[in-house]
Amino acid sequence: MKILIVEDEASIAEVVSAYAKREGYETVCASDGLSALEIFFHDDIDLVILDIMLPKLNGEEVCRRIREKSSVPVIMLTAKSSESDVVSGLDSGANDYVSKPFSPRVLMARIRAQLRPRETRDNIASGVFADGKIEIDPERVEIRKDGVPVPVTKSEFLIFSTLVSRPIRTWSREEIIRTAFGDDYDGFDRTIDTYIKNLRKKLAEPGHENGWIKTIYGFGYRFDDEK
Ligand code: CA
């Protein structure tokens, strides 16, 4: 999963990035509001850590613009800590608020809380599949192949675990979107193809070059656990 860290103080960005990497997340950093939006709208970001006092565009405005298009979790990170600042941060659409100076461990706990699937729903597979080769762990939002974690984004995780949840079922793109993302999704049907392509790249292996995902032409996809 990938976290966008928006912070103009390089030392803070470095500390947050180091802790996040240790937790197994990918990180990408932006040091001003405009480049943060640029990155956000061109990358598959799972969560945003957002400073408020930023060059070019402040954090509240950045958050507002993200919210016009996306429900990705945003955690505000700021030196401001008066009640009215907290309220205006949350009003701009932030999911959580951590004031500086902060404990990186507390911040990591807040990140985990935001990224955990809201409920372990029926459509999220959980456990071991394909004779133990594939393991799906909703608690950690992790796919493991032969016991080794495969770095996937939250969207990729939701799509793959949706397919795995009903192994013999073929899913149309629209069904995948509805089941995996519910109302959170605002892309096009065909965006699913891009996610599938990425998943295949990450999961492919000899004998399963398709990354355990079978294309059913003219209809959609299904989990391919045939030997
Ligand atoms: Ca700042």
PDB file of N, CA and C in Angstrom, residues 11-74:
ATOM      1  N   SER A  11      13.000  16.993   7.445  1.00  0.00           N
ATOM      2  CA  SER A  11      13.361  16.069   8.533  1.00  0.00           C
ATOM      3  C   SER A  11      12.129  15.301   9.022  1.00  0.00           C
ATOM      4  N   ILE A  12      10.979  15.981   9.085  1.00  0.00           N
ATOM      5  CA  ILE A  12       9.751  15.301   9.527  1.00  0.00           C
ATOM      6  C   ILE A  12       9.304  14.294   8.473  1.00  0.00           C
ATOM      7  N   ALA A  13       9.341  14.716   7.207  1.00  0.00           N
ATOM      8  CA  ALA A  13       8.944  13.801   6.121  1.00  0.00           C
ATOM      9  C   ALA A  13       9.807  12.543   6.156  1.00  0.00           C
ATOM     10  N   GLU A  14      11.106  12.725   6.415  1.00  0.00           N
ATOM     11  CA  GLU A  14      12.011  11.565   6.440  1.00  0.00           C
ATOM     12  C   GLU A  14      11.666  10.604   7.572  1.00  0.00           C
ATOM     13  N   VAL A  15      11.389  11.163   8.758  1.00  0.00           N
ATOM     14  CA  VAL A  15      11.057  10.305   9.906  1.00  0.00           C
ATOM     15  C   VAL A  15       9.773   9.524   9.618  1.00  0.00           C
ATOM     16  N   VAL A  16       8.744  10.228   9.134  1.00  0.00           N
ATOM     17  CA  VAL A  16       7.463   9.566   8.866  1.00  0.00           C
ATOM     18  C   VAL A  16       7.650   8.487   7.801  1.00  0.00           C
ATOM     19  N   SER A  17       8.400   8.830   6.762  1.00  0.00           N
ATOM     20  CA  SER A  17       8.629   7.876   5.678  1.00  0.00           C
ATOM     21  C   SER A  17       9.378   6.639   6.186  1.00  0.00           C
ATOM     22  N   ALA A  18      10.375   6.850   7.032  1.00  0.00           N
ATOM     23  CA  ALA A  18      11.160   5.718   7.547  1.00  0.00           C
ATOM     24  C   ALA A  18      10.281   4.783   8.383  1.00  0.00           C
ATOM     25  N   TYR A  19       9.466   5.374   9.255  1.00  0.00           N
ATOM     26  CA  TYR A  19       8.562   4.542  10.070  1.00  0.00           C
ATOM     27  C   TYR A  19       7.560   3.786   9.192  1.00  0.00           C
ATOM     28  N   ALA A  20       7.008   4.483   8.199  1.00  0.00           N
ATOM     29  CA  ALA A  20       5.993   3.857   7.340  1.00  0.00           C
ATOM     30  C   ALA A  20       6.602   2.697   6.553  1.00  0.00           C
ATOM     31  N   LYS A  21       7.835   2.896   6.081  1.00  0.00           N
ATOM     32  CA  LYS A  21       8.489   1.817   5.324  1.00  0.00           C
ATOM     33  C   LYS A  21       8.732   0.611   6.208  1.00  0.00           C
ATOM     34  N   ARG A  22       9.107   0.897   7.460  1.00  0.00           N
ATOM     35  CA  ARG A  22       9.340  -0.209   8.392  1.00  0.00           C
ATOM     36  C   ARG A  22       8.052  -1.003   8.617  1.00  0.00           C
ATOM     37  N   GLU A  23       6.894  -0.328   8.489  1.00  0.00           N
ATOM     38  CA  GLU A  23       5.605  -1.016   8.640  1.00  0.00           C
ATOM     39  C   GLU A  23       5.197  -1.738   7.356  1.00  0.00           C
ATOM     40  N   GLY A  24       6.021  -1.605   6.318  1.00  0.00           N
ATOM     41  CA  GLY A  24       5.734  -2.312   5.074  1.00  0.00           C
ATOM     42  C   GLY A  24       5.005  -1.494   4.020  1.00  0.00           C
ATOM     43  N   TYR A  25       4.837  -0.181   4.255  1.00  0.00           N
ATOM     44  CA  TYR A  25       4.172   0.651   3.256  1.00  0.00           C
ATOM     45  C   TYR A  25       5.190   1.221   2.278  1.00  0.00           C
ATOM     46  N   GLU A  26       4.721   1.483   1.055  1.00  0.00           N
ATOM     47  CA  GLU A  26       5.519   2.298   0.138  1.00  0.00           C
ATOM     48  C   GLU A  26       5.218   3.748   0.465  1.00  0.00           C
ATOM     49  N   THR A  27       6.188   4.635   0.250  1.00  0.00           N
ATOM     50  CA  THR A  27       5.914   6.048   0.514  1.00  0.00           C
ATOM     51  C   THR A  27       6.344   6.893  -0.675  1.00  0.00           C
ATOM     52  N   VAL A  28       5.641   8.017  -0.824  1.00  0.00           N
ATOM     53  CA  VAL A  28       6.049   9.013  -1.799  1.00  0.00           C
ATOM     54  C   VAL A  28       5.837  10.366  -1.114  1.00  0.00           C
ATOM     55  N   CYS A  29       6.784  11.295  -1.289  1.00  0.00           N
ATOM     56  CA  CYS A  29       6.736  12.557  -0.538  1.00  0.00           C
ATOM     57  C   CYS A  29       6.522  13.742  -1.471  1.00  0.00           C
ATOM     58  N   ALA A  30       5.791  14.738  -0.943  1.00  0.00           N
ATOM     59  CA  ALA A  30       5.622  16.011  -1.645  1.00  0.00           C
ATOM     60  C   ALA A  30       5.895  17.116  -0.643  1.00  0.00           C
ATOM     61  N   SER A  31       6.559  18.200  -1.085  1.00  0.00           N
ATOM     62  CA  SER A  31       6.918  19.253  -0.131  1.00  0.00           C
ATOM     63  C   SER A  31       6.082  20.516  -0.292  1.00  0.00           C
ATOM     64  N   ASP A  32       5.112  20.496  -1.214  1.00  0.00           N
ATOM     65  CA  ASP A  32       4.165  21.620  -1.278  1.00  0.00           C
ATOM     66  C   ASP A  32       2.804  21.111  -1.747  1.00  0.00           C
ATOM     67  N   GLY A  33       1.791  21.963  -1.604  1.00  0.00           N
ATOM     68  CA  GLY A  33       0.416  21.543  -1.871  1.00  0.00           C
ATOM     69  C   GLY A  33       0.144  21.186  -3.320  1.00  0.00           C
ATOM     70  N   LEU A  34       0.712  21.945  -4.248  1.00  0.00           N
ATOM     71  CA  LEU A  34       0.427  21.680  -5.660  1.00  0.00           C
ATOM     72  C   LEU A  34       1.040  20.366  -6.133  1.00  0.00           C
ATOM     73  N   SER A  35       2.289  20.125  -5.726  1.00  0.00           N
ATOM     74  CA  SER A  35       2.889  18.853  -6.175  1.00  0.00           C
ATOM     75  C   SER A  35       2.201  17.677  -5.484  1.00  0.00           C
ATOM     76  N   ALA A  36       1.668  17.898  -4.280  1.00  0.00           N
ATOM     77  CA  ALA A  36       0.905  16.834  -3.613  1.00  0.00           C
ATOM     78  C   ALA A  36      -0.290  16.417  -4.465  1.00  0.00           C
ATOM     79  N   LEU A  37      -1.036  17.408  -4.991  1.00  0.00           N
ATOM     80  CA  LEU A  37      -2.208  17.094  -5.821  1.00  0.00           C
ATOM     81  C   LEU A  37      -1.783  16.418  -7.118  1.00  0.00           C
ATOM     82  N   GLU A  38      -0.696  16.926  -7.696  1.00  0.00           N
ATOM     83  CA  GLU A  38      -0.153  16.341  -8.922  1.00  0.00           C
ATOM     84  C   GLU A  38       0.121  14.842  -8.720  1.00  0.00           C
ATOM     85  N   ILE A  39       0.809  14.527  -7.618  1.00  0.00           N
ATOM     86  CA  ILE A  39       1.128  13.120  -7.341  1.00  0.00           C
ATOM     87  C   ILE A  39      -0.152  12.343  -7.056  1.00  0.00           C
ATOM     88  N   PHE A  40      -1.014  12.915  -6.218  1.00  0.00           N
ATOM     89  CA  PHE A  40      -2.214  12.192  -5.815  1.00  0.00           C
ATOM     90  C   PHE A  40      -3.051  11.759  -7.016  1.00  0.00           C
ATOM     91  N   PHE A  41      -3.203  12.661  -7.987  1.00  0.00           N
ATOM     92  CA  PHE A  41      -4.091  12.341  -9.102  1.00  0.00           C
ATOM     93  C   PHE A  41      -3.410  11.554 -10.223  1.00  0.00           C
ATOM     94  N   HIS A  42      -2.119  11.251 -10.060  1.00  0.00           N
ATOM     95  CA  HIS A  42      -1.443  10.450 -11.078  1.00  0.00           C
ATOM     96  C   HIS A  42      -0.861   9.159 -10.524  1.00  0.00           C
ATOM     97  N   ASP A  43      -1.177   8.856  -9.283  1.00  0.00           N
ATOM     98  CA  ASP A  43      -0.599   7.667  -8.675  1.00  0.00           C
ATOM     99  C   ASP A  43      -1.720   6.957  -7.916  1.00  0.00           C
ATOM    100  N   ASP A  44      -1.504   5.700  -7.581  1.00  0.00           N
ATOM    101  CA  ASP A  44      -2.518   4.944  -6.851  1.00  0.00           C
ATOM    102  C   ASP A  44      -2.198   5.044  -5.362  1.00  0.00           C
ATOM    103  N   ILE A  45      -2.701   6.099  -4.726  1.00  0.00           N
ATOM    104  CA  ILE A  45      -2.369   6.395  -3.336  1.00  0.00           C
ATOM    105  C   ILE A  45      -3.455   5.820  -2.423  1.00  0.00           C
ATOM    106  N   ASP A  46      -3.051   5.153  -1.336  1.00  0.00           N
ATOM    107  CA  ASP A  46      -4.015   4.544  -0.409  1.00  0.00           C
ATOM    108  C   ASP A  46      -4.333   5.427   0.791  1.00  0.00           C
ATOM    109  N   LEU A  47      -3.407   6.326   1.133  1.00  0.00           N
ATOM    110  CA  LEU A  47      -3.630   7.196   2.299  1.00  0.00           C
ATOM    111  C   LEU A  47      -2.724   8.416   2.167  1.00  0.00           C
ATOM    112  N   VAL A  48      -3.217   9.560   2.708  1.00  0.00           N
ATOM    113  CA  VAL A  48      -2.426  10.796   2.643  1.00  0.00           C
ATOM    114  C   VAL A  48      -2.169  11.314   4.050  1.00  0.00           C
ATOM    115  N   ILE A  49      -0.892  11.613   4.331  1.00  0.00           N
ATOM    116  CA  ILE A  49      -0.529  12.336   5.551  1.00  0.00           C
ATOM    117  C   ILE A  49      -0.301  13.767   5.111  1.00  0.00           C
ATOM    118  N   LEU A  50      -1.009  14.689   5.719  1.00  0.00           N
ATOM    119  CA  LEU A  50      -1.058  16.039   5.153  1.00  0.00           C
ATOM    120  C   LEU A  50      -0.779  17.098   6.208  1.00  0.00           C
ATOM    121  N   ASP A  51       0.332  17.822   6.035  1.00  0.00           N
ATOM    122  CA  ASP A  51       0.646  18.972   6.867  1.00  0.00           C
ATOM    123  C   ASP A  51      -0.304  20.111   6.484  1.00  0.00           C
ATOM    124  N   ILE A  52      -0.588  21.016   7.422  1.00  0.00           N
ATOM    125  CA  ILE A  52      -1.497  22.125   7.068  1.00  0.00           C
ATOM    126  C   ILE A  52      -0.744  23.327   6.504  1.00  0.00           C
ATOM    127  N   MET A  53       0.335  23.737   7.197  1.00  0.00           N
ATOM    128  CA  MET A  53       1.085  24.905   6.737  1.00  0.00           C
ATOM    129  C   MET A  53       2.054  24.457   5.655  1.00  0.00           C
ATOM    130  N   LEU A  54       1.678  24.722   4.403  1.00  0.00           N
ATOM    131  CA  LEU A  54       2.468  24.244   3.259  1.00  0.00           C
ATOM    132  C   LEU A  54       2.669  25.372   2.260  1.00  0.00           C
ATOM    133  N   PRO A  55       3.790  25.367   1.533  1.00  0.00           N
ATOM    134  CA  PRO A  55       3.949  26.341   0.448  1.00  0.00           C
ATOM    135  C   PRO A  55       2.939  26.083  -0.676  1.00  0.00           C
ATOM    136  N   LYS A  56       2.620  27.134  -1.396  1.00  0.00           N
ATOM    137  CA  LYS A  56       1.793  27.104  -2.624  1.00  0.00           C
ATOM    138  C   LYS A  56       0.302  26.869  -2.384  1.00  0.00           C
ATOM    139  N   LEU A  57      -0.025  25.843  -1.598  1.00  0.00           N
ATOM    140  CA  LEU A  57      -1.450  25.571  -1.356  1.00  0.00           C
ATOM    141  C   LEU A  57      -1.513  24.934   0.027  1.00  0.00           C
ATOM    142  N   ASN A  58      -2.346  25.474   0.928  1.00  0.00           N
ATOM    143  CA  ASN A  58      -2.318  24.904   2.280  1.00  0.00           C
ATOM    144  C   ASN A  58      -3.033  23.554   2.350  1.00  0.00           C
ATOM    145  N   GLY A  59      -2.790  22.850   3.451  1.00  0.00           N
ATOM    146  CA  GLY A  59      -3.286  21.482   3.591  1.00  0.00           C
ATOM    147  C   GLY A  59      -4.801  21.373   3.541  1.00  0.00           C
ATOM    148  N   GLU A  60      -5.483  22.379   4.105  1.00  0.00           N
ATOM    149  CA  GLU A  60      -6.948  22.306   4.089  1.00  0.00           C
ATOM    150  C   GLU A  60      -7.472  22.360   2.654  1.00  0.00           C
ATOM    151  N   GLU A  61      -6.859  23.221   1.840  1.00  0.00           N
ATOM    152  CA  GLU A  61      -7.285  23.334   0.442  1.00  0.00           C
ATOM    153  C   GLU A  61      -6.940  22.051  -0.330  1.00  0.00           C
ATOM    154  N   VAL A  62      -5.757  21.508  -0.040  1.00  0.00           N
ATOM    155  CA  VAL A  62      -5.359  20.248  -0.684  1.00  0.00           C
ATOM    156  C   VAL A  62      -6.384  19.171  -0.359  1.00  0.00           C
ATOM    157  N   CYS A  63      -6.761  19.107   0.927  1.00  0.00           N
ATOM    158  CA  CYS A  63      -7.724  18.098   1.368  1.00  0.00           C
ATOM    159  C   CYS A  63      -9.064  18.283   0.667  1.00  0.00           C
ATOM    160  N   ARG A  64      -9.504  19.533   0.573  1.00  0.00           N
ATOM    161  CA  ARG A  64     -10.779  19.811  -0.088  1.00  0.00           C
ATOM    162  C   ARG A  64     -10.754  19.326  -1.548  1.00  0.00           C
ATOM    163  N   ARG A  65      -9.649  19.590  -2.229  1.00  0.00           N
ATOM    164  CA  ARG A  65      -9.568  19.194  -3.653  1.00  0.00           C
ATOM    165  C   ARG A  65      -9.492  17.679  -3.808  1.00  0.00           C
ATOM    166  N   ILE A  66      -8.811  17.026  -2.865  1.00  0.00           N
ATOM    167  CA  ILE A  66      -8.789  15.553  -2.911  1.00  0.00           C
ATOM    168  C   ILE A  66     -10.206  15.026  -2.723  1.00  0.00           C
ATOM    169  N   ARG A  67     -10.924  15.612  -1.772  1.00  0.00           N
ATOM    170  CA  ARG A  67     -12.278  15.153  -1.445  1.00  0.00           C
ATOM    171  C   ARG A  67     -13.289  15.351  -2.574  1.00  0.00           C
ATOM    172  N   GLU A  68     -13.000  16.290  -3.482  1.00  0.00           N
ATOM    173  CA  GLU A  68     -13.924  16.460  -4.611  1.00  0.00           C
ATOM    174  C   GLU A  68     -13.934  15.210  -5.485  1.00  0.00           C
ATOM    175  N   LYS A  69     -12.834  14.441  -5.415  1.00  0.00           N
ATOM    176  CA  LYS A  69     -12.705  13.321  -6.348  1.00  0.00           C
ATOM    177  C   LYS A  69     -12.517  11.967  -5.675  1.00  0.00           C
ATOM    178  N   SER A  70     -12.208  11.954  -4.375  1.00  0.00           N
ATOM    179  CA  SER A  70     -11.734  10.691  -3.794  1.00  0.00           C
ATOM    180  C   SER A  70     -12.081  10.592  -2.310  1.00  0.00           C
ATOM    181  N   SER A  71     -12.271   9.342  -1.857  1.00  0.00           N
ATOM    182  CA  SER A  71     -12.527   9.154  -0.429  1.00  0.00           C
ATOM    183  C   SER A  71     -11.328   8.493   0.265  1.00  0.00           C
ATOM    184  N   VAL A  72     -10.170   8.574  -0.351  1.00  0.00           N
ATOM    185  CA  VAL A  72      -8.951   8.030   0.264  1.00  0.00           C
ATOM    186  C   VAL A  72      -8.722   8.700   1.632  1.00  0.00           C
ATOM    187  N   PRO A  73      -8.367   7.915   2.670  1.00  0.00           N
ATOM    188  CA  PRO A  73      -8.199   8.521   3.991  1.00  0.00           C
ATOM    189  C   PRO A  73      -7.091   9.582   4.039  1.00  0.00           C
ATOM    190  N   VAL A  74      -7.379  10.676   4.751  1.00  0.00           N
ATOM    191  CA  VAL A  74      -6.414  11.756   4.930  1.00  0.00           C
ATOM    192  C   VAL A  74      -6.209  11.979   6.428  1.00  0.00           C
TER     193      VAL A  74
END
